[in-house]
Short mmCIF file of C-alpha atoms in Angstrom, two decimals:
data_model
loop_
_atom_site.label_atom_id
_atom_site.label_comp_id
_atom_site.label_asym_id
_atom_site.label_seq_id
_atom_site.Cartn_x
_atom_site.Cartn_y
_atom_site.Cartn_z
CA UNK A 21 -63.12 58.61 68.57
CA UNK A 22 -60.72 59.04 65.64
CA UNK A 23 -61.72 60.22 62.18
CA UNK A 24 -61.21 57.98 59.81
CA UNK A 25 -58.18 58.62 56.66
CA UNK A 26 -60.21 58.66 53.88
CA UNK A 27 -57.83 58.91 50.44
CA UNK A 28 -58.91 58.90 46.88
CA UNK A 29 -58.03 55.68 44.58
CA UNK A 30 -55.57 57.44 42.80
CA UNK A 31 -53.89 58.41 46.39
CA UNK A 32 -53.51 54.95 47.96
CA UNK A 33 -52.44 53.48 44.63
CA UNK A 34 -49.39 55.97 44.85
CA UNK A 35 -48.79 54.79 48.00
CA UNK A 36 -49.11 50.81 47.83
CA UNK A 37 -47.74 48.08 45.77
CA UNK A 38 -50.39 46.60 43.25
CA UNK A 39 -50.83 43.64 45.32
CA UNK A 40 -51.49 45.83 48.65
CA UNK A 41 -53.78 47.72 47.30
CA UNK A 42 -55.85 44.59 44.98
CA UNK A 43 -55.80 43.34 49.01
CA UNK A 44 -56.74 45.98 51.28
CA UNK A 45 -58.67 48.77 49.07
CA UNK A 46 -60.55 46.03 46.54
CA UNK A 47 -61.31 43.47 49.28
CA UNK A 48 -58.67 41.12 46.95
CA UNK A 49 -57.03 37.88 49.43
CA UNK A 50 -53.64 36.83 48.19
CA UNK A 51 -52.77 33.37 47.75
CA UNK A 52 -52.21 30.82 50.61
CA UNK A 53 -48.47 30.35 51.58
CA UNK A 54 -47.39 33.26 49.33
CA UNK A 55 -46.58 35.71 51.72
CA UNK A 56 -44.68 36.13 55.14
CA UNK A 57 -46.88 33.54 57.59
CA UNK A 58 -43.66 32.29 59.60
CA UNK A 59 -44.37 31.67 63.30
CA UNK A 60 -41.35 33.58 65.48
CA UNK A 61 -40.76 34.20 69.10
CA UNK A 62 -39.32 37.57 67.92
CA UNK A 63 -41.77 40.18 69.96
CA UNK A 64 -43.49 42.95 68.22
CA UNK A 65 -46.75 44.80 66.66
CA UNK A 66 -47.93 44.27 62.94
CA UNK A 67 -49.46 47.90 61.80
CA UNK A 68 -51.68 48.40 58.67
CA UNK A 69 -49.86 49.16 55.41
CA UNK A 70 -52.59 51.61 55.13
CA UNK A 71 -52.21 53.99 57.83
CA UNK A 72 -49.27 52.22 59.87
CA UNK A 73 -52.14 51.69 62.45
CA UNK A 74 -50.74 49.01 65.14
CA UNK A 75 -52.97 45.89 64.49
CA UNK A 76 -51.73 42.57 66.25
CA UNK A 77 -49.06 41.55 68.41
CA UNK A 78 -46.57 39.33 67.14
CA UNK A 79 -47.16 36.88 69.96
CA UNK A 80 -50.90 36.47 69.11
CA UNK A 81 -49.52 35.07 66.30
CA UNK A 82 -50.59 31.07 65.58
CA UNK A 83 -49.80 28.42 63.54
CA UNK A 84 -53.32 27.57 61.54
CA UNK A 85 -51.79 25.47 58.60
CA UNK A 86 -53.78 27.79 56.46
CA UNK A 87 -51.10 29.93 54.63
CA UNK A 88 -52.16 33.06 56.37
CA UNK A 89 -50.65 34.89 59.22
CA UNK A 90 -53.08 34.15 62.13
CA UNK A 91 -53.46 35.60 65.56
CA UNK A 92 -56.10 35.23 68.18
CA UNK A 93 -57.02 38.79 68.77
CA UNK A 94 -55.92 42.01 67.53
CA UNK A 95 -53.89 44.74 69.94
CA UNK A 96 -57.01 46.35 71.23
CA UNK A 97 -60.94 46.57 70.11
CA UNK A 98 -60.48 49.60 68.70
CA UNK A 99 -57.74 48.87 66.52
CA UNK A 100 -60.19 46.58 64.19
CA UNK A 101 -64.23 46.08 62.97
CA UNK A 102 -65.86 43.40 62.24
CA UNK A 103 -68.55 43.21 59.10
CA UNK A 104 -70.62 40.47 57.69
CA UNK A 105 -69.66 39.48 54.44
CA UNK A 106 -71.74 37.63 52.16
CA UNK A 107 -69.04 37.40 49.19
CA UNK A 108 -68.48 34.26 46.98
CA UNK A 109 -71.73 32.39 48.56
CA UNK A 110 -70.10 32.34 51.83
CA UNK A 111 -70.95 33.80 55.34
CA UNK A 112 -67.96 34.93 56.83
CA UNK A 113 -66.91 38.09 59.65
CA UNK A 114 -64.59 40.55 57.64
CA UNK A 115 -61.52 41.97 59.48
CA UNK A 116 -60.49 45.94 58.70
CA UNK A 117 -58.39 48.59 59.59
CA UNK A 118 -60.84 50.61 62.42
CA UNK A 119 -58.45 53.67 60.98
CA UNK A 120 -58.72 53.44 57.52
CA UNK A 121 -60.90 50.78 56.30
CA UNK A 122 -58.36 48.20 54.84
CA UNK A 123 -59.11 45.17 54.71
CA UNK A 124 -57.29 43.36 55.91
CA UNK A 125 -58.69 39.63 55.99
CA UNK A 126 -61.59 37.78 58.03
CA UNK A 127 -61.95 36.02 61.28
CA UNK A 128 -62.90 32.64 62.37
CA UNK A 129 -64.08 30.50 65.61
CA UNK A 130 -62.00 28.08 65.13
CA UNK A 131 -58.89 29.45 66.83
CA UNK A 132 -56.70 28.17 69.79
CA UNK A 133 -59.65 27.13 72.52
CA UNK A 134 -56.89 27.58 75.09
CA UNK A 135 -57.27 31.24 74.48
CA UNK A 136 -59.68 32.91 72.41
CA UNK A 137 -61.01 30.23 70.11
CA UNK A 138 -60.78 32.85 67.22
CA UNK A 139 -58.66 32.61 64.37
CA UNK A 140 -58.16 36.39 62.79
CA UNK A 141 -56.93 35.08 59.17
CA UNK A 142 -55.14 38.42 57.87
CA UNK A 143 -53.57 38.79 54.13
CA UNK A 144 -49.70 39.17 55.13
CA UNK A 145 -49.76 42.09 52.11
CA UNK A 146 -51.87 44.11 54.56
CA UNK A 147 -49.37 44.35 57.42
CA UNK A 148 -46.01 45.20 58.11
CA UNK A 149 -44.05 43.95 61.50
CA UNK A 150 -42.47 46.40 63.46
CA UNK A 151 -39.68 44.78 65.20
CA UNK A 152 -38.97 45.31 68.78
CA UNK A 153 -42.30 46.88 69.59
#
């Protein structure tokens, strides 16, 4: 098993944007339809702006109509964990980096039943595509 990147705060806010790190260190979601959602047929892997972990493969990727980049799995099980999350009077299954702890967003059953049937809802901030991958 890998060890996990730990950083301080002062050491990932030197290396993200405001926005990434309100996002994937402080649990923050960005709005809907504000970042980069657009289904392609381009192939390639989204990694974590974190640790540039590979995450998702660009054709996982969905249209939900919810203003998030959604996929129905990620690369591998190892590459994500799941935790319960009880925020803002809601029970919902959080979605983070299994490398560094980002968050990265949260996932739902209500994904493609032709596949999974999960919908992994992911804050665009929190990736990066790779292209060609």
């Amino acid at each position: 098993m890998r060890k996990k990147i730990e950083k301080s705060d002062a050491e990932w806010q030197a290396q993200l944007t405001p926005e990434q790190y309100r996002v994937t260190r402080q649990q923050g979601t960005e709005r809907p339809f504000s970042g980069d959602y657009q289904v392609t047929d381009e192939h390639g892997i989204y990694h974590c702006v974190c640790c540039n972990a590979p995450l998702f493969e660009n054709e996982h990727k969905f249209e939900a109509h919810c203003g998030w980049p959604s996929f129905d799995r990620p690369l591998g099980q190892a590459c994500v964990e799941e935790r319960h999350d009880d925020s803002h009077g809601m029970q919902r299954t959080e979605v983070v980096c299994a490398h560094c702890d980002a968050h990265l967003g949260h996932v739902f059953p209500d994904g493609p039943p032709k596949s999974t049937g999960l919908r992994y809802c992911i804050n665009s901030v929190s990736i990066a595509f790779h292209p060609g991958e």
